[in-house]
mmCIF file of C-alpha atoms in Angstrom:
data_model
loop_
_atom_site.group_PDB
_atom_site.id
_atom_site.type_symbol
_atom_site.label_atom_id
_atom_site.label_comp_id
_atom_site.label_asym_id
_atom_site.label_seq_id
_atom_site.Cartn_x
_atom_site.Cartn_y
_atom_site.Cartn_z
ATOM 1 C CA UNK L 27 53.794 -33.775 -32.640
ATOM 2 C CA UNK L 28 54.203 -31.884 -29.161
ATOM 3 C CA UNK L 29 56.785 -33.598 -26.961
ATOM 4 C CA UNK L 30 55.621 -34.778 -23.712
ATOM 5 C CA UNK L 31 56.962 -32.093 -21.244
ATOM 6 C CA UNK L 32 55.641 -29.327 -23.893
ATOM 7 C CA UNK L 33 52.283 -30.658 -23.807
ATOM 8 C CA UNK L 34 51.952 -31.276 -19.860
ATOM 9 C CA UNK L 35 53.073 -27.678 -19.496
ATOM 10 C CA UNK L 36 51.027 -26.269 -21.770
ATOM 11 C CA UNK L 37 47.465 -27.815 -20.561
ATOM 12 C CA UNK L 38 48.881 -27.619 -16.860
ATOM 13 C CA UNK L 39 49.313 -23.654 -17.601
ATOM 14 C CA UNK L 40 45.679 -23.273 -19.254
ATOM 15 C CA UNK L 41 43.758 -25.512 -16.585
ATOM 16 C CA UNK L 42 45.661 -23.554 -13.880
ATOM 17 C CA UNK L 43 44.206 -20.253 -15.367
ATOM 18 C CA UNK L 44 40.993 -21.226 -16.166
ATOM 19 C CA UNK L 45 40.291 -22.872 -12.643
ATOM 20 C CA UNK L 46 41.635 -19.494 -11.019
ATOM 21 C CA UNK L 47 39.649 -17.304 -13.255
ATOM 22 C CA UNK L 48 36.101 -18.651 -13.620
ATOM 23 C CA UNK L 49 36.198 -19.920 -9.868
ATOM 24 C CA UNK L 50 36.727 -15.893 -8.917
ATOM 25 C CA UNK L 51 33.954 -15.011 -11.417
ATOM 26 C CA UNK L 52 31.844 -17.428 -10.124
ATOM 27 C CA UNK L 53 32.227 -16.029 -6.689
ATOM 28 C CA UNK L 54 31.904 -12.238 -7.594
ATOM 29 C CA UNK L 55 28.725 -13.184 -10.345
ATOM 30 C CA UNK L 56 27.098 -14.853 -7.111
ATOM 31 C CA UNK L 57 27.490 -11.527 -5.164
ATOM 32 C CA UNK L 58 26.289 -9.137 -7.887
ATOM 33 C CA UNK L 59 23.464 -11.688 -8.479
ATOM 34 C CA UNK L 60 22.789 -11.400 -5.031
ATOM 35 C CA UNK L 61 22.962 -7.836 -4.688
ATOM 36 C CA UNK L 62 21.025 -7.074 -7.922
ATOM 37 C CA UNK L 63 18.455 -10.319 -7.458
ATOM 38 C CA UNK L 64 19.113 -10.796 -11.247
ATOM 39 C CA UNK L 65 18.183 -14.506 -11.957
ATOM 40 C CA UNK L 66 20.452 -13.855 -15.162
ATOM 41 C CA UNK L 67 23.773 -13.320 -13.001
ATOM 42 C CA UNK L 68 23.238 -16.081 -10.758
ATOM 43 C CA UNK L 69 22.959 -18.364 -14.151
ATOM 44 C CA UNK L 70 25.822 -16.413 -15.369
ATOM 45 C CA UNK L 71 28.094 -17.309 -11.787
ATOM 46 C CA UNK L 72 26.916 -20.700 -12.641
ATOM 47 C CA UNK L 73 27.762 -21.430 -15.720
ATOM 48 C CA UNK L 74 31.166 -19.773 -14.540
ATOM 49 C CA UNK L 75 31.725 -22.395 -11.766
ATOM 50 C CA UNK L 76 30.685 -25.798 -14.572
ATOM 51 C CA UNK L 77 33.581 -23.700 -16.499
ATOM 52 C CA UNK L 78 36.041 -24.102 -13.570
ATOM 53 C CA UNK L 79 35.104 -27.860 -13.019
ATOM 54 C CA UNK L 80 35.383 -28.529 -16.863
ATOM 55 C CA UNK L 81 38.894 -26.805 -16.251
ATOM 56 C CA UNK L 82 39.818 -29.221 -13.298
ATOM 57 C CA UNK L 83 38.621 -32.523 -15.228
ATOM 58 C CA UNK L 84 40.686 -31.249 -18.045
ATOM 59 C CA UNK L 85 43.438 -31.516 -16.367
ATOM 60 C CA UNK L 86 43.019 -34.726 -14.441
ATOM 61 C CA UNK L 87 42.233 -36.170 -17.909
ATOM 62 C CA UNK L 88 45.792 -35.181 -18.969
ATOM 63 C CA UNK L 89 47.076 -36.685 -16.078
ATOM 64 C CA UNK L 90 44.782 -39.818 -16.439
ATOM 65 C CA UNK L 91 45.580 -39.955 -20.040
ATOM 66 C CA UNK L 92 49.962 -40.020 -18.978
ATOM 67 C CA UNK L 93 48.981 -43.468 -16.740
ATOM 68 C CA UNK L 94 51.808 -46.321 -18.360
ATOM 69 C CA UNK L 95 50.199 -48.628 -20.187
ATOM 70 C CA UNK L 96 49.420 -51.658 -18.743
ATOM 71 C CA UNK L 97 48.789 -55.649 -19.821
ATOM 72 C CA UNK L 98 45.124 -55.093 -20.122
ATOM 73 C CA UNK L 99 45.526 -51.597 -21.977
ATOM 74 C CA UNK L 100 48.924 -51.683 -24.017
ATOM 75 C CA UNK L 101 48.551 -48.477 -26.065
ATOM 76 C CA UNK L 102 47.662 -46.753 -22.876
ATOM 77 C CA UNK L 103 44.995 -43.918 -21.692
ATOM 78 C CA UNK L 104 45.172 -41.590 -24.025
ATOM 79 C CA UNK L 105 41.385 -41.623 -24.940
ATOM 80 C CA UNK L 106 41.133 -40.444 -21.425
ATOM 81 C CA UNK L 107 41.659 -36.773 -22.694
ATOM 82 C CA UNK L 108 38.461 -37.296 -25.417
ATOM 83 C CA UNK L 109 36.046 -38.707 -22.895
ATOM 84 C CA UNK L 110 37.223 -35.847 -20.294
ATOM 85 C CA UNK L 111 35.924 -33.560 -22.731
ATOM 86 C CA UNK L 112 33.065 -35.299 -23.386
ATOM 87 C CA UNK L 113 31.972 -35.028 -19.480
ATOM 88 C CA UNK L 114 32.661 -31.671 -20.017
ATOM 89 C CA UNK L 115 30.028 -31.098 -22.531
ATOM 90 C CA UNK L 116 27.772 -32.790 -20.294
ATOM 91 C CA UNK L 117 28.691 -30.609 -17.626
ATOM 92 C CA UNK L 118 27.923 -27.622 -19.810
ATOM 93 C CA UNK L 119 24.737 -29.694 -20.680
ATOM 94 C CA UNK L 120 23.589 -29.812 -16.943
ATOM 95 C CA UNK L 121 24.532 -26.056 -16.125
ATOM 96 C CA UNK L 122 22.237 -24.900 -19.418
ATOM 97 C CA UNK L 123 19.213 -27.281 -18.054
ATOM 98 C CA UNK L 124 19.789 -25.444 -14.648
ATOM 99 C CA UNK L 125 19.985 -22.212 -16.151
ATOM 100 C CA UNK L 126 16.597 -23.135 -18.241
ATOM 101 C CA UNK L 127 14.932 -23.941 -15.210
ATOM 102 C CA UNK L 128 15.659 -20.988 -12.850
ATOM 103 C CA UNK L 129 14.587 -18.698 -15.416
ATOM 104 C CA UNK L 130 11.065 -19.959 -16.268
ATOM 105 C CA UNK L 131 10.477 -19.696 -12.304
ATOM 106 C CA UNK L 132 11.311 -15.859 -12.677
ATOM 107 C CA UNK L 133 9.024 -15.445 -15.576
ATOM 108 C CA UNK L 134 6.563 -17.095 -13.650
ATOM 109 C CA UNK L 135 7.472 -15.324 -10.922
ATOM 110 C CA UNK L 136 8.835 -11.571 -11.678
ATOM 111 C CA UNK L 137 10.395 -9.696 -9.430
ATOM 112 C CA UNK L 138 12.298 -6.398 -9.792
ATOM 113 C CA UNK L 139 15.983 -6.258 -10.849
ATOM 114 C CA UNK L 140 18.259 -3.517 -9.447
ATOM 115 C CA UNK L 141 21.533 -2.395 -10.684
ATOM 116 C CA UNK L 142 24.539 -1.926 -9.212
ATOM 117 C CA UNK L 143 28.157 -0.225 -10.642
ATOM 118 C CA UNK L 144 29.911 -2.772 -9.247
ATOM 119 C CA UNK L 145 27.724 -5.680 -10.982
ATOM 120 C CA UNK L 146 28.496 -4.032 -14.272
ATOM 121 C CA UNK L 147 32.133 -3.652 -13.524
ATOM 122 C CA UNK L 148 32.424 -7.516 -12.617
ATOM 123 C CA UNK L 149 30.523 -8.546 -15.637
ATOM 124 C CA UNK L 150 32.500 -6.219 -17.878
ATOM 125 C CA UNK L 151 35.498 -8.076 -16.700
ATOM 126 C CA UNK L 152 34.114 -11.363 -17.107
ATOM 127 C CA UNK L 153 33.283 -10.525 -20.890
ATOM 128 C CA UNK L 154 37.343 -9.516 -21.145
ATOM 129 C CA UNK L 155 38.853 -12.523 -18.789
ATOM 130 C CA UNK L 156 36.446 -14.623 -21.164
ATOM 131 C CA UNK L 157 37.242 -13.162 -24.553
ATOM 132 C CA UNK L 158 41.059 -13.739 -23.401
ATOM 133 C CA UNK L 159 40.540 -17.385 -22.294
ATOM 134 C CA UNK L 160 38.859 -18.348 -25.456
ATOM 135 C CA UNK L 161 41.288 -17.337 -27.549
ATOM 136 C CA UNK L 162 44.270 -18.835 -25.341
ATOM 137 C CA UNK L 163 42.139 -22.147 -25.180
ATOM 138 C CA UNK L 164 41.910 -22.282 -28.684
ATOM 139 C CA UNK L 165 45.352 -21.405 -29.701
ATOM 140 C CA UNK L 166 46.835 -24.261 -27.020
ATOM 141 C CA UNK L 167 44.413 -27.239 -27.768
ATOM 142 C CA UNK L 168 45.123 -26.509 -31.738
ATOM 143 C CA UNK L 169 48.332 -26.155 -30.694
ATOM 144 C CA UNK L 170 48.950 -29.340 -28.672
ATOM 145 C CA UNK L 171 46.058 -31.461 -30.087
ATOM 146 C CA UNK L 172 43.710 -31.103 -26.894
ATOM 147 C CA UNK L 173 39.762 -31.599 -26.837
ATOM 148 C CA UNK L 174 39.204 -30.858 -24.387
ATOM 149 C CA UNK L 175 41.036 -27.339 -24.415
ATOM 150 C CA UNK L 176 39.532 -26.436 -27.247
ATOM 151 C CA UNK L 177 35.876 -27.331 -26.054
ATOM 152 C CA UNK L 178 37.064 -24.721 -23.092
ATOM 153 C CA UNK L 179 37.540 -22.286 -26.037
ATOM 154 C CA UNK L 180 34.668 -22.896 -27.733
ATOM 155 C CA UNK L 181 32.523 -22.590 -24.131
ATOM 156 C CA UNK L 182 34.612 -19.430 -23.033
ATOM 157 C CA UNK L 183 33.402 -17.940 -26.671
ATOM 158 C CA UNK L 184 29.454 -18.660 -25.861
ATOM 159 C CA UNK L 185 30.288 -16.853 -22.002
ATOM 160 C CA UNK L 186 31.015 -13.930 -24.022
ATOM 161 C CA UNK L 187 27.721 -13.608 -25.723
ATOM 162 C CA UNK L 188 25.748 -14.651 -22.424
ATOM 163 C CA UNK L 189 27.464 -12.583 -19.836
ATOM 164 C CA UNK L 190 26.774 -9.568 -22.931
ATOM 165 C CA UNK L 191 23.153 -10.292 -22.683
ATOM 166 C CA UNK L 192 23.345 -10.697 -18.718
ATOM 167 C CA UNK L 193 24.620 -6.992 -18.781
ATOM 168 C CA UNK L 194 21.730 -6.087 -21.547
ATOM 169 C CA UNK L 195 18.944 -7.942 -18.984
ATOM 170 C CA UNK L 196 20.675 -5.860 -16.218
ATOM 171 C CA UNK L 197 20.447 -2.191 -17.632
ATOM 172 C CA UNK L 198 16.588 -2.730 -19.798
ATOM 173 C CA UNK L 199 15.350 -4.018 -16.417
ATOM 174 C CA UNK L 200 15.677 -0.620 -15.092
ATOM 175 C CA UNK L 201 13.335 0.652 -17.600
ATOM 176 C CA UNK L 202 10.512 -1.827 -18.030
ATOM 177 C CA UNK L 203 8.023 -3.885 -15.917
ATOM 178 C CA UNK L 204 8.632 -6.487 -18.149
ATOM 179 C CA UNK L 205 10.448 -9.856 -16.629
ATOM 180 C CA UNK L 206 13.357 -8.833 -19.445
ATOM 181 C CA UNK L 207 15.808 -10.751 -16.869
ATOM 182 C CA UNK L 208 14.171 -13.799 -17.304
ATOM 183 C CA UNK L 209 13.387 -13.626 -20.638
ATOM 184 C CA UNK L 210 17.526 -12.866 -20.752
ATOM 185 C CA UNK L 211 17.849 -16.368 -18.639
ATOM 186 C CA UNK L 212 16.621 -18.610 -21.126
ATOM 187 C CA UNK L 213 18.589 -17.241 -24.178
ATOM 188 C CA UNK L 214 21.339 -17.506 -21.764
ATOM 189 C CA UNK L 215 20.754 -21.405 -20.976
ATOM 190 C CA UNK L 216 20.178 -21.853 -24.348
ATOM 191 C CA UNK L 217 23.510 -20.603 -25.398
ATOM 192 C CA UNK L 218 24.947 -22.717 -22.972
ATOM 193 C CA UNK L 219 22.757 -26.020 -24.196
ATOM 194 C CA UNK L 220 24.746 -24.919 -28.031
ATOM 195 C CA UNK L 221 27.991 -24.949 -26.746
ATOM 196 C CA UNK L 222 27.285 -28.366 -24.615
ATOM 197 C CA UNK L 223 25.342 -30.217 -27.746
ATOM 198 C CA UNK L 224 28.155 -29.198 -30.113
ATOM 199 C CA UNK L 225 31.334 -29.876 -27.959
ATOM 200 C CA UNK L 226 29.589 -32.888 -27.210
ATOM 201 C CA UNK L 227 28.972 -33.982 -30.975
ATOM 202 C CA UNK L 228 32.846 -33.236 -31.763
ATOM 203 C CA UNK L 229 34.200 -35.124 -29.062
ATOM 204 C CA UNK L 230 31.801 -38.448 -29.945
ATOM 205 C CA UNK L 231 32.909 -37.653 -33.174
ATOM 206 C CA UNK L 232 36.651 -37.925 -31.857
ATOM 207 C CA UNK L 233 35.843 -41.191 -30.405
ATOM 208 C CA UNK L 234 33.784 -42.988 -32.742
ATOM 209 C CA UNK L 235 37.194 -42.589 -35.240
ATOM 210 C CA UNK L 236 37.234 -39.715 -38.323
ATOM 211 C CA UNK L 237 37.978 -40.174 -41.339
ATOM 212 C CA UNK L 238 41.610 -38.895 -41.811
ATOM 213 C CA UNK L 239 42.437 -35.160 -42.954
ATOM 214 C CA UNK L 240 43.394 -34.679 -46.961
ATOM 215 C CA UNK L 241 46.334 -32.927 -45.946
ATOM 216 C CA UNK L 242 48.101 -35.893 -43.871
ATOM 217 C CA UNK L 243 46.667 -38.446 -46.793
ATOM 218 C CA UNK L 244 48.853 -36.659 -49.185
ATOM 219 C CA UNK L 245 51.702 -36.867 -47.028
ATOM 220 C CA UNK L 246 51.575 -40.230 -46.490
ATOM 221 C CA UNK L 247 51.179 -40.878 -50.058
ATOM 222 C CA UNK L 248 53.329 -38.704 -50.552
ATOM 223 C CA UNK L 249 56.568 -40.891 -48.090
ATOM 224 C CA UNK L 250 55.473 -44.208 -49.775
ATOM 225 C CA UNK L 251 56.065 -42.764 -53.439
ATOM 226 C CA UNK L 252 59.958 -42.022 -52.337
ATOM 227 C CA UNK L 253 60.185 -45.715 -51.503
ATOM 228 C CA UNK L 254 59.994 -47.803 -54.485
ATOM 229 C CA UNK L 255 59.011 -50.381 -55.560
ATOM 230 C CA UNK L 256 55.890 -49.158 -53.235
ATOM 231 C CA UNK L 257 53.644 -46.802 -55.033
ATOM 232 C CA UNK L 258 49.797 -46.128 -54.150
ATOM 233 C CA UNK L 259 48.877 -46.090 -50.472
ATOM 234 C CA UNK L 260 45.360 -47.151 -50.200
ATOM 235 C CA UNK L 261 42.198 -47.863 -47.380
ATOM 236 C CA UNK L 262 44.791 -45.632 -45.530
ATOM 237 C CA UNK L 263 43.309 -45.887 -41.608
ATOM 238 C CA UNK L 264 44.352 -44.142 -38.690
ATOM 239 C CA UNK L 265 43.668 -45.259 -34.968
ATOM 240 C CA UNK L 266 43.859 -42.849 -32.403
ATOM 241 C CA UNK L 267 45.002 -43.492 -29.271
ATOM 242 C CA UNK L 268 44.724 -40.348 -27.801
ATOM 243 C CA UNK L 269 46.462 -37.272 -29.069
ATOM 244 C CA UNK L 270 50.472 -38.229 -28.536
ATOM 245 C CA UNK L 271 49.449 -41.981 -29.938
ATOM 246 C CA UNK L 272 48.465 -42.385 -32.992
ATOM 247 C CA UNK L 273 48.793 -45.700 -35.330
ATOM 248 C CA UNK L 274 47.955 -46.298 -38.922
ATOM 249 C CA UNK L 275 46.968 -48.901 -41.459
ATOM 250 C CA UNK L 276 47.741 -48.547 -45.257
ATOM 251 C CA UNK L 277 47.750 -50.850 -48.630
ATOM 252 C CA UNK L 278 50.264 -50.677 -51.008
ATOM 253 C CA UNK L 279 50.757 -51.916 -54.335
ATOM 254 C CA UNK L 280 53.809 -53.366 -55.104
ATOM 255 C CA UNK L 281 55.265 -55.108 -59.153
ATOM 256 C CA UNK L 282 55.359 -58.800 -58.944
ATOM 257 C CA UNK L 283 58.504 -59.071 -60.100
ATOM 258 C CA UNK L 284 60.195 -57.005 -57.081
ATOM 259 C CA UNK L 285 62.049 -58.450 -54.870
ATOM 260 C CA UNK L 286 61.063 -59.734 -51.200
ATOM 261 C CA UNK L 287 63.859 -57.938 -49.318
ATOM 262 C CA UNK L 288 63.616 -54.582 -51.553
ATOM 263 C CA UNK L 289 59.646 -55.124 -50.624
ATOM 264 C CA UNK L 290 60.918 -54.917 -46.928
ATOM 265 C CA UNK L 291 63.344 -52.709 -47.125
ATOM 266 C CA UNK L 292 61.136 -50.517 -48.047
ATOM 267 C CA UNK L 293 58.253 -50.649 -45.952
ATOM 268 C CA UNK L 294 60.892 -50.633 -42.910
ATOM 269 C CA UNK L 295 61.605 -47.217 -44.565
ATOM 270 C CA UNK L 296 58.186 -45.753 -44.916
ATOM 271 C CA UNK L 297 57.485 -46.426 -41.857
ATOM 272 C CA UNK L 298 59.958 -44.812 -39.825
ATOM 273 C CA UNK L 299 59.513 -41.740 -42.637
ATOM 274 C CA UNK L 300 55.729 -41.423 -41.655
ATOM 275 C CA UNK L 301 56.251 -41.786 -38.166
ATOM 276 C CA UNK L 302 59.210 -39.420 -37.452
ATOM 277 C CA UNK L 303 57.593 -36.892 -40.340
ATOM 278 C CA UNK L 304 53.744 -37.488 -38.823
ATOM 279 C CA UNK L 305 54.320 -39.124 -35.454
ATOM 280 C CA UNK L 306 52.132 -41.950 -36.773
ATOM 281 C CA UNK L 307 53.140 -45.475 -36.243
ATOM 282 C CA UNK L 308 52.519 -47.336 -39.533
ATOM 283 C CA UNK L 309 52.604 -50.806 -41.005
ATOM 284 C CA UNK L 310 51.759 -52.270 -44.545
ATOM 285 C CA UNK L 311 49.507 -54.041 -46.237
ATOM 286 C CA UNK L 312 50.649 -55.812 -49.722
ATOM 287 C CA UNK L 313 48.873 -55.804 -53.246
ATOM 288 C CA UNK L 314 51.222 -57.816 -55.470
ATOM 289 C CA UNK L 315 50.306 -56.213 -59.429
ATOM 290 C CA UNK L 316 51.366 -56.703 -62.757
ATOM 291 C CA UNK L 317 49.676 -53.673 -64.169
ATOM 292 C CA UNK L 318 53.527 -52.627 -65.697
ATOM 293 C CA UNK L 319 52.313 -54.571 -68.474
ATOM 294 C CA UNK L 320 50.438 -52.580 -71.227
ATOM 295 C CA UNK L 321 47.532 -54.933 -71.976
ATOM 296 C CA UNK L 322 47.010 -55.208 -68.024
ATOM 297 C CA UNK L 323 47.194 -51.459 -67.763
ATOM 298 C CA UNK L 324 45.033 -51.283 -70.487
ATOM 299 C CA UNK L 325 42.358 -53.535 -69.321
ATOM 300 C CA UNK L 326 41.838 -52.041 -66.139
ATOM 301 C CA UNK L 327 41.449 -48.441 -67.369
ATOM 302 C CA UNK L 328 38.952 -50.222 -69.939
ATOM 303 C CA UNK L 329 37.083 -51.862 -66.577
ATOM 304 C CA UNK L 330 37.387 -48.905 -64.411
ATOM 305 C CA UNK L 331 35.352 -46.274 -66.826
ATOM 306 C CA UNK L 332 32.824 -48.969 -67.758
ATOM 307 C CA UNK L 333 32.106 -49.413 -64.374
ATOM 308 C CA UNK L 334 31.506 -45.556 -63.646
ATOM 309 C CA UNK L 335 29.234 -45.695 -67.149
ATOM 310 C CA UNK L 336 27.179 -48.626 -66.032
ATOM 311 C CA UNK L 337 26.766 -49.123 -62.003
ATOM 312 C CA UNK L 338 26.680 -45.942 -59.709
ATOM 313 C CA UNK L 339 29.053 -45.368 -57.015
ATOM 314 C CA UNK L 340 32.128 -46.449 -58.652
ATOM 315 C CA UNK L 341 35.281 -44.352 -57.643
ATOM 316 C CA UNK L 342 38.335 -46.567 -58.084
ATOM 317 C CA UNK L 343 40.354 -49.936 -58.762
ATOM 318 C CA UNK L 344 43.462 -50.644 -56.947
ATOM 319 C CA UNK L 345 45.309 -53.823 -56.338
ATOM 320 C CA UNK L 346 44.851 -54.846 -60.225
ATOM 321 C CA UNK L 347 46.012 -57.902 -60.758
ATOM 322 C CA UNK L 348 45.580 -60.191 -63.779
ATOM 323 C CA UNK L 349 46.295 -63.950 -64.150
ATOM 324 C CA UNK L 350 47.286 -64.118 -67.575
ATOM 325 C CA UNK L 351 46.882 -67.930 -67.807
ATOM 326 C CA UNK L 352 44.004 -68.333 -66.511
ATOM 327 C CA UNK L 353 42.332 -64.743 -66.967
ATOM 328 C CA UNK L 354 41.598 -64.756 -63.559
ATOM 329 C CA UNK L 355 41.626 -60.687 -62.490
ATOM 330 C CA UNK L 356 41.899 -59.868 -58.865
ATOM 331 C CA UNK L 357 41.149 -55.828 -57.770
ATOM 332 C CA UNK L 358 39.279 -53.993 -54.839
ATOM 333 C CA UNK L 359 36.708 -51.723 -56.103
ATOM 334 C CA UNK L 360 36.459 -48.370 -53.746
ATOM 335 C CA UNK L 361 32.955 -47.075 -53.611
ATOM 336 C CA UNK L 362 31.223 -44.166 -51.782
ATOM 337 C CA UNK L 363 29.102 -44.289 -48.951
ATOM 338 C CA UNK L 364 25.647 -43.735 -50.740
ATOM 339 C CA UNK L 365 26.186 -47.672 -51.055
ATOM 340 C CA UNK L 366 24.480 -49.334 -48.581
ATOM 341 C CA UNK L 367 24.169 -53.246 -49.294
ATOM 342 C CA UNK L 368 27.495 -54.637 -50.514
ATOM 343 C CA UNK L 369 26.570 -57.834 -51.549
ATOM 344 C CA UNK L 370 23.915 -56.705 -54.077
ATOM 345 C CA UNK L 371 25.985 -54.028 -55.488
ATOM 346 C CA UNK L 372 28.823 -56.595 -55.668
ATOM 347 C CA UNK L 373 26.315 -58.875 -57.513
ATOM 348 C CA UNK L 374 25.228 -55.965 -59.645
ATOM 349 C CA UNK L 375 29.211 -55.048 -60.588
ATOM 350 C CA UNK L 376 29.678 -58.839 -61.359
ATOM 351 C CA UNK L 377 27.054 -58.849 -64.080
ATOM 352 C CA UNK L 378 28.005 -56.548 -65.627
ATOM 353 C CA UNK L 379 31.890 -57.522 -66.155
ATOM 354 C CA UNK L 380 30.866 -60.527 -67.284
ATOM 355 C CA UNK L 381 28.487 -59.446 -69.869
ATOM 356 C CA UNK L 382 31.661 -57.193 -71.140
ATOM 357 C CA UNK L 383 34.309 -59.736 -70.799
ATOM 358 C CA UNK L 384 32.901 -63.205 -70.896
ATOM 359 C CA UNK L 385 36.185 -64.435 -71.080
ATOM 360 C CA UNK L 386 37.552 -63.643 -67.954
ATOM 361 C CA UNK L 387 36.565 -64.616 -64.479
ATOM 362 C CA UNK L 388 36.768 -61.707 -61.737
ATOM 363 C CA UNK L 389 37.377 -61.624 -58.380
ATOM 364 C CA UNK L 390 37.202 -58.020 -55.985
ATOM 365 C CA UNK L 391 36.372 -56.744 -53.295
ATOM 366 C CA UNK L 392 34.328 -53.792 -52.563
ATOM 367 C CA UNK L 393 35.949 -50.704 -50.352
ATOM 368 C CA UNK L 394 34.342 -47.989 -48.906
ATOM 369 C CA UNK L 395 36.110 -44.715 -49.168
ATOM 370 C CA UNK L 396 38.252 -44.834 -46.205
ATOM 371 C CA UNK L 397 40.288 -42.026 -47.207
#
């Protein structure tokens, strides 16, 4: 994870730029629009100047997101940076419906377009400047772990494409009566409406909570293992907090014959593993299991692939644990996501165990696939 002072500098440095940048664009695309009466310009200088706002709020959504946590809101503002760039999107949103707008007038309306060098030269520009803060947006919010700087990215990408088809509108104008500039307008606002829609979609997606990435599942799983007597690592959950703050949840299964204060010892190890390996603060969960015995191991391999043979949407047991007096089993059953009402398919699960194994009396819990 990206210190503090690494991060700051790094979105501080790619706000700065972009502000500067579109915000001169903006200025010069208003001026060649002018001069040329393209409609498809002016959209362009538009779009340019949502692109310096979105810029700005980044940044203020860092700085919002750096506020000390406080007695109502102990983990802090992080999430500030997600819902920045999620007014971004809307931002982009509101320049495309703009965009959408002016141009039907000037197919409604037609009116010559003239060109100018110096129009070309300052959209030609644009399409470098753009190309260049696209791929520095994308690089630094990978980079440092920044929506909102890679929603930039992703927007500064789309300019490419529309200021490309502004310069297109500009030069077939010359040699057709057809209203090419406004048909170039609304391909141009709807380019802009993608970019909005899906940098919107992400960032919701951000905030509604993801499920977490393969890659840092196995390494979790991976930092428990080393730790014994903890082995699995199940319904791992992480909680974002905003980029630097992250927290996570995890199950493990632990022999009931180990010890209480090897149990703690190490979980107090995992822990601080995971969170100075993945910068993810972590506690425990405990499944107490006597599957080290063979006829316990046994049985739940037996239950496990008659479950997949006889009921859908079976994945996995965990937390197997058998009451040998009493035959009482106790396990969590993880299903996928194609289930829909738990209760009945817990109903449905139940019959059939006990048609197999009328002897024993069973006890789970169903899962979804958390990880």
């Amino acid at each position: 994870m990206k210190t503090d002072r690494s991060r700051q500098k790094v979105i501080n440095t790619c706000a700065i730029i972009g502000i500067v940048a579109n915000l001169s664009f903006s200025f010069l695309k208003f001026v060649a629009g002018t001069i040329t009466k393209s409609v498809a310009i002016t959209n362009d200088a538009i779009n340019n100047l949502s692109d310096s706002l979105s810029s700005l709020i980044t940044l203020l959504g860092y700085r919002m997101g750096k506020m000390k946590p406080t007695r109502k809101h102990p983990l802090g503002y992080g999430r500030t940076e997600y819902l920045s760039a999620m007014i971004i999107s809307i931002i982009i949103l509101v320049a495309g419906y703009d965009c959408f707008i002016s141009s039907i007038d000037r197919l409604k309306n037609p009116s010559g377009v003239s060109i100018a060098p110096i129009a070309v030269i300052i959209l030609i520009l644009s399409v470098l400047t753009k190309i260049a803060l696209s791929i520095l947006n994308t690089k630094a919010g990978k980079k440092v772990d920044s929506e909102a700087l890679k929603t930039s990215g992703k927007d500064a990408l789309s300019d490419v494409l529309v200021t490309s088809l502004t310069i297109i509108s500009l030069i077939a104008g010359k040699f057709t009566t057809f209203p090419v500039d406004g048909v170039m307008g609304i391909i141009v606002s709807l380019f802009i409406f993608y970019a909005g829609i899906s940098s919107f979609l992400e960032t919701n997606s951000a905030l509604m909570g993801e499920r977490p990435d393969k890659e840092t599942v196995e390494k979790i799983r991976f930092i428990i293992k080393k730790h014994p007597p903890l082995k699995g690592g199940y319904d791992i959950m992480l909680h974002s907090y905003g980029p630097e703050r992250c927290m996570g949840t995890c199950n493990v299964e632990v022999p009931t014959r180990a010890h209480a204060e090897n149990i703690f010892d190490a979980m107090t190890d995992a822990s601080k593993e995971i969170e100075e390996e993945l910068g993810i603060y972590f506690t425990f969960g405990l499944f107490a299991v006597n599957d080290y015995r063979e006829d316990v191991r046994a049985l739940k391999n037996d239950i496990l692939e008659y479950l997949k043979e006889k009921t859908p949407h079976v994945i996995s047991l965990h937390a197997f644990h058998v009451h040998i007096e009493s035959n009482l089993v106790h396990f969590d059953v993880v299903v996928d996501f194609k289930v829909s009402n738990y209760g009945s398919y817990k109903e449905e699960i139940l019959k059939v165990l006990n048609e197999k194994w009328p002897n024993y009396t069973f006890e789970f819990t169903i899962d979804p696939e958390y990880d």
